[in-house]
Amino acid sequence: MKRIFLDHASTTKVDEEVINAMLPYFSTHFGNPSSIHAYGREAREAIDIARANVGHILGAREDEIIFTAGGTESDNLAIKGVAEAAGKGWIVAACPVHDSVAAE
């Protein structure tokens, strides 16, 4: 029986081209991009290149591109950004709130 995956809201298969591009960063170029040693500088350079490429595709400046670790971090960043842009120091969330949004 052929299986069909229908939960792309939770995860999605990584494209083969992306896997191939990322392989060196899982094995030989694994440095922390915030570190000043050679491994970190290599990782930072790769992130900066990726940020420039994404910015070019989207017509955005490099400093407008923010990479996050996943949906929760992205949702929280977006909500905080809207609140900051509105000049509010607080956030009110009506229930129900999606599990990925941290409500305090």
Short mmCIF file of N, CA and C in Angstrom, two decimals:
data_model
loop_
_atom_site.label_atom_id
_atom_site.label_comp_id
_atom_site.label_asym_id
_atom_site.label_seq_id
_atom_site.Cartn_x
_atom_site.Cartn_y
_atom_site.Cartn_z
N MET A 1 0.84 -1.18 0.00
CA MET A 1 0.00 0.00 0.00
C MET A 1 0.89 1.25 0.00
N LYS A 2 0.57 2.21 -0.84
CA LYS A 2 1.32 3.46 -0.91
C LYS A 2 0.86 4.40 0.20
N ARG A 3 1.82 4.92 0.94
CA ARG A 3 1.50 5.87 2.01
C ARG A 3 1.57 7.29 1.48
N ILE A 4 0.67 8.15 1.96
CA ILE A 4 0.64 9.55 1.58
C ILE A 4 0.71 10.37 2.85
N PHE A 5 1.66 11.29 2.91
CA PHE A 5 1.85 12.13 4.08
C PHE A 5 1.02 13.40 3.93
N LEU A 6 0.15 13.67 4.88
CA LEU A 6 -0.76 14.82 4.78
C LEU A 6 -0.59 15.81 5.93
N ASP A 7 0.50 15.73 6.67
CA ASP A 7 0.69 16.61 7.83
C ASP A 7 1.83 17.59 7.61
N HIS A 8 1.83 18.26 6.47
CA HIS A 8 2.91 19.19 6.15
C HIS A 8 2.90 20.43 7.03
N ALA A 9 1.87 20.62 7.82
CA ALA A 9 1.87 21.74 8.76
C ALA A 9 2.85 21.47 9.90
N SER A 10 3.12 20.19 10.19
CA SER A 10 4.02 19.86 11.30
C SER A 10 5.46 19.65 10.84
N THR A 11 5.65 19.11 9.66
CA THR A 11 6.98 18.88 9.11
C THR A 11 6.87 18.61 7.62
N THR A 12 7.97 18.78 6.93
CA THR A 12 7.98 18.56 5.49
C THR A 12 9.30 17.90 5.13
N LYS A 13 9.26 17.02 4.17
CA LYS A 13 10.47 16.36 3.68
C LYS A 13 11.45 17.41 3.17
N VAL A 14 12.72 17.22 3.50
CA VAL A 14 13.74 18.15 3.06
C VAL A 14 14.13 17.81 1.62
N ASP A 15 14.17 18.82 0.78
CA ASP A 15 14.52 18.65 -0.62
C ASP A 15 15.95 18.11 -0.74
N GLU A 16 16.17 17.22 -1.68
CA GLU A 16 17.48 16.60 -1.91
C GLU A 16 18.58 17.64 -2.12
N GLU A 17 18.28 18.70 -2.83
CA GLU A 17 19.27 19.75 -3.08
C GLU A 17 19.68 20.43 -1.77
N VAL A 18 18.72 20.64 -0.89
CA VAL A 18 19.01 21.24 0.41
C VAL A 18 19.87 20.30 1.25
N ILE A 19 19.53 19.02 1.26
CA ILE A 19 20.33 18.03 2.00
C ILE A 19 21.77 18.06 1.53
N ASN A 20 21.97 18.02 0.22
CA ASN A 20 23.33 18.02 -0.32
C ASN A 20 24.09 19.29 0.03
N ALA A 21 23.41 20.42 0.02
CA ALA A 21 24.06 21.68 0.38
C ALA A 21 24.42 21.73 1.86
N MET A 22 23.62 21.09 2.70
CA MET A 22 23.83 21.12 4.14
C MET A 22 24.80 20.07 4.66
N LEU A 23 25.05 19.01 3.91
CA LEU A 23 25.89 17.90 4.39
C LEU A 23 27.23 18.36 4.98
N PRO A 24 27.95 19.27 4.34
CA PRO A 24 29.23 19.68 4.94
C PRO A 24 29.07 20.30 6.34
N TYR A 25 27.93 20.90 6.60
CA TYR A 25 27.72 21.58 7.88
C TYR A 25 27.26 20.61 8.97
N PHE A 26 27.00 19.38 8.60
CA PHE A 26 26.70 18.33 9.57
C PHE A 26 27.94 17.52 9.89
N SER A 27 29.03 17.72 9.13
CA SER A 27 30.20 16.86 9.31
C SER A 27 31.50 17.64 9.47
N THR A 28 31.87 18.45 8.51
CA THR A 28 33.18 19.10 8.55
C THR A 28 33.14 20.59 8.91
N HIS A 29 32.07 21.28 8.62
CA HIS A 29 31.94 22.71 8.91
C HIS A 29 30.86 22.92 9.97
N PHE A 30 31.06 22.35 11.14
CA PHE A 30 30.02 22.29 12.17
C PHE A 30 30.19 23.33 13.27
N GLY A 31 30.99 24.33 13.05
CA GLY A 31 31.29 25.30 14.11
C GLY A 31 30.11 26.16 14.50
N ASN A 32 30.20 26.69 15.70
CA ASN A 32 29.21 27.64 16.21
C ASN A 32 29.47 28.98 15.54
N PRO A 33 28.52 29.52 14.78
CA PRO A 33 28.77 30.76 14.04
C PRO A 33 28.98 31.98 14.93
N SER A 34 28.74 31.85 16.22
CA SER A 34 29.01 32.95 17.14
C SER A 34 30.41 32.88 17.72
N SER A 35 31.15 31.82 17.41
CA SER A 35 32.52 31.67 17.91
C SER A 35 33.51 32.33 16.98
N ILE A 36 34.67 32.70 17.53
CA ILE A 36 35.67 33.41 16.72
C ILE A 36 36.72 32.47 16.13
N HIS A 37 36.70 31.19 16.49
CA HIS A 37 37.68 30.26 15.93
C HIS A 37 37.32 29.93 14.48
N ALA A 38 38.23 29.22 13.80
CA ALA A 38 38.07 28.95 12.36
C ALA A 38 36.77 28.22 12.04
N TYR A 39 36.38 27.23 12.87
CA TYR A 39 35.13 26.51 12.62
C TYR A 39 33.94 27.48 12.69
N GLY A 40 33.96 28.35 13.66
CA GLY A 40 32.87 29.31 13.80
C GLY A 40 32.83 30.31 12.67
N ARG A 41 33.99 30.77 12.24
CA ARG A 41 34.03 31.74 11.13
C ARG A 41 33.51 31.12 9.84
N GLU A 42 33.85 29.84 9.60
CA GLU A 42 33.34 29.15 8.41
C GLU A 42 31.82 29.05 8.45
N ALA A 43 31.29 28.71 9.62
CA ALA A 43 29.83 28.60 9.77
C ALA A 43 29.18 29.97 9.58
N ARG A 44 29.76 31.01 10.16
CA ARG A 44 29.21 32.37 10.03
C ARG A 44 29.22 32.82 8.58
N GLU A 45 30.30 32.52 7.87
CA GLU A 45 30.37 32.90 6.45
C GLU A 45 29.27 32.22 5.64
N ALA A 46 29.02 30.94 5.92
CA ALA A 46 27.96 30.22 5.21
C ALA A 46 26.60 30.82 5.50
N ILE A 47 26.36 31.19 6.75
CA ILE A 47 25.08 31.81 7.12
C ILE A 47 24.94 33.17 6.44
N ASP A 48 26.00 33.94 6.42
CA ASP A 48 25.95 35.25 5.77
C ASP A 48 25.67 35.12 4.27
N ILE A 49 26.27 34.13 3.63
CA ILE A 49 26.01 33.89 2.20
C ILE A 49 24.56 33.48 2.00
N ALA A 50 24.07 32.59 2.84
CA ALA A 50 22.67 32.15 2.74
C ALA A 50 21.72 33.32 2.95
N ARG A 51 22.03 34.17 3.93
CA ARG A 51 21.19 35.35 4.20
C ARG A 51 21.17 36.29 2.99
N ALA A 52 22.33 36.48 2.37
CA ALA A 52 22.40 37.34 1.18
C ALA A 52 21.61 36.74 0.02
N ASN A 53 21.72 35.42 -0.16
CA ASN A 53 20.98 34.76 -1.24
C ASN A 53 19.47 34.86 -1.03
N VAL A 54 19.01 34.61 0.19
CA VAL A 54 17.58 34.70 0.48
C VAL A 54 17.11 36.14 0.31
N GLY A 55 17.90 37.08 0.80
CA GLY A 55 17.54 38.49 0.64
C GLY A 55 17.41 38.88 -0.81
N HIS A 56 18.34 38.41 -1.63
CA HIS A 56 18.29 38.71 -3.06
C HIS A 56 17.01 38.14 -3.69
N ILE A 57 16.69 36.90 -3.36
CA ILE A 57 15.49 36.26 -3.92
C ILE A 57 14.23 37.02 -3.51
N LEU A 58 14.18 37.45 -2.25
CA LEU A 58 12.98 38.12 -1.73
C LEU A 58 12.97 39.63 -1.96
N GLY A 59 14.07 40.16 -2.46
CA GLY A 59 14.15 41.61 -2.64
C GLY A 59 14.26 42.33 -1.30
N ALA A 60 14.94 41.70 -0.36
CA ALA A 60 15.09 42.27 0.99
C ALA A 60 16.56 42.52 1.28
N ARG A 61 16.81 43.40 2.23
CA ARG A 61 18.18 43.61 2.69
C ARG A 61 18.61 42.42 3.55
N GLU A 62 19.90 42.18 3.59
CA GLU A 62 20.42 41.07 4.40
C GLU A 62 20.03 41.19 5.87
N ASP A 63 20.03 42.41 6.38
CA ASP A 63 19.71 42.59 7.80
C ASP A 63 18.22 42.41 8.09
N GLU A 64 17.42 42.19 7.06
CA GLU A 64 15.99 41.91 7.25
C GLU A 64 15.71 40.40 7.29
N ILE A 65 16.72 39.59 7.02
CA ILE A 65 16.55 38.14 6.98
C ILE A 65 16.98 37.56 8.33
N ILE A 66 16.07 36.86 8.97
CA ILE A 66 16.34 36.23 10.26
C ILE A 66 16.03 34.74 10.12
N PHE A 67 17.02 33.92 10.42
CA PHE A 67 16.82 32.48 10.41
C PHE A 67 16.45 32.04 11.83
N THR A 68 15.43 31.21 11.94
CA THR A 68 15.01 30.69 13.24
C THR A 68 15.12 29.17 13.23
N ALA A 69 14.99 28.60 14.42
CA ALA A 69 15.14 27.16 14.58
C ALA A 69 13.86 26.40 14.29
N GLY A 70 12.73 27.09 14.15
CA GLY A 70 11.48 26.38 13.89
C GLY A 70 10.27 27.27 14.08
N GLY A 71 9.11 26.62 14.07
CA GLY A 71 7.84 27.33 14.11
C GLY A 71 7.60 28.13 15.37
N THR A 72 7.93 27.58 16.53
CA THR A 72 7.69 28.28 17.79
C THR A 72 8.48 29.57 17.84
N GLU A 73 9.76 29.49 17.54
CA GLU A 73 10.61 30.68 17.56
C GLU A 73 10.13 31.70 16.53
N SER A 74 9.73 31.24 15.37
CA SER A 74 9.23 32.14 14.32
C SER A 74 7.95 32.84 14.74
N ASP A 75 7.01 32.07 15.30
CA ASP A 75 5.74 32.65 15.75
C ASP A 75 5.98 33.72 16.82
N ASN A 76 6.80 33.40 17.80
CA ASN A 76 7.07 34.35 18.87
C ASN A 76 7.76 35.60 18.37
N LEU A 77 8.70 35.44 17.46
CA LEU A 77 9.40 36.58 16.88
C LEU A 77 8.42 37.48 16.13
N ALA A 78 7.51 36.88 15.36
CA ALA A 78 6.52 37.65 14.62
C ALA A 78 5.59 38.42 15.55
N ILE A 79 5.11 37.76 16.57
CA ILE A 79 4.18 38.41 17.51
C ILE A 79 4.88 39.55 18.24
N LYS A 80 6.09 39.30 18.71
CA LYS A 80 6.84 40.36 19.41
C LYS A 80 7.16 41.51 18.46
N GLY A 81 7.45 41.20 17.20
CA GLY A 81 7.74 42.25 16.22
C GLY A 81 6.54 43.14 15.96
N VAL A 82 5.36 42.53 15.88
CA VAL A 82 4.13 43.32 15.68
C VAL A 82 3.88 44.21 16.88
N ALA A 83 4.05 43.66 18.08
CA ALA A 83 3.82 44.45 19.30
C ALA A 83 4.83 45.60 19.39
N GLU A 84 6.08 45.32 19.05
CA GLU A 84 7.11 46.36 19.09
C GLU A 84 6.82 47.46 18.07
N ALA A 85 6.43 47.06 16.86
CA ALA A 85 6.13 48.02 15.81
C ALA A 85 4.93 48.90 16.19
N ALA A 86 4.01 48.34 16.96
CA ALA A 86 2.83 49.10 17.39
C ALA A 86 3.14 49.98 18.59
N GLY A 87 4.36 49.86 19.13
CA GLY A 87 4.76 50.67 20.27
C GLY A 87 4.15 50.22 21.57
N LYS A 88 3.75 48.97 21.65
CA LYS A 88 3.15 48.44 22.86
C LYS A 88 4.17 47.60 23.61
N GLY A 89 4.15 47.67 24.91
CA GLY A 89 5.06 46.88 25.71
C GLY A 89 4.43 45.60 26.20
N TRP A 90 3.27 45.27 25.68
CA TRP A 90 2.57 44.08 26.15
C TRP A 90 1.88 43.38 24.99
N ILE A 91 1.53 42.12 25.22
CA ILE A 91 0.86 41.32 24.21
C ILE A 91 -0.34 40.64 24.86
N VAL A 92 -1.49 40.75 24.24
CA VAL A 92 -2.68 40.07 24.73
C VAL A 92 -3.05 39.01 23.70
N ALA A 93 -3.19 37.77 24.14
CA ALA A 93 -3.53 36.67 23.24
C ALA A 93 -4.88 36.10 23.65
N ALA A 94 -5.78 36.00 22.69
CA ALA A 94 -7.09 35.41 22.95
C ALA A 94 -7.01 33.91 22.78
N CYS A 95 -7.70 33.18 23.58
CA CYS A 95 -7.72 31.71 23.46
C CYS A 95 -8.74 31.32 22.39
N PRO A 96 -8.57 30.25 21.67
CA PRO A 96 -7.42 29.36 21.80
C PRO A 96 -6.20 29.88 21.04
N VAL A 97 -5.05 29.62 21.59
CA VAL A 97 -3.79 30.00 20.98
C VAL A 97 -3.10 28.73 20.51
N HIS A 98 -2.51 28.76 19.35
CA HIS A 98 -1.80 27.60 18.83
C HIS A 98 -0.69 27.20 19.79
N ASP A 99 -0.44 25.92 19.93
CA ASP A 99 0.56 25.40 20.85
C ASP A 99 1.95 26.01 20.63
N SER A 100 2.24 26.43 19.41
CA SER A 100 3.57 26.95 19.13
C SER A 100 3.76 28.39 19.60
N VAL A 101 2.71 29.02 20.08
CA VAL A 101 2.80 30.41 20.54
C VAL A 101 2.81 30.39 22.07
N ALA A 102 3.90 30.88 22.62
CA ALA A 102 4.03 30.90 24.08
C ALA A 102 3.27 32.08 24.64
N ALA A 103 2.30 31.81 25.46
CA ALA A 103 1.52 32.88 26.09
C ALA A 103 1.97 32.99 27.54
N GLU A 104 2.18 34.21 27.98
CA GLU A 104 2.58 34.43 29.38
C GLU A 104 1.54 35.23 30.11
#
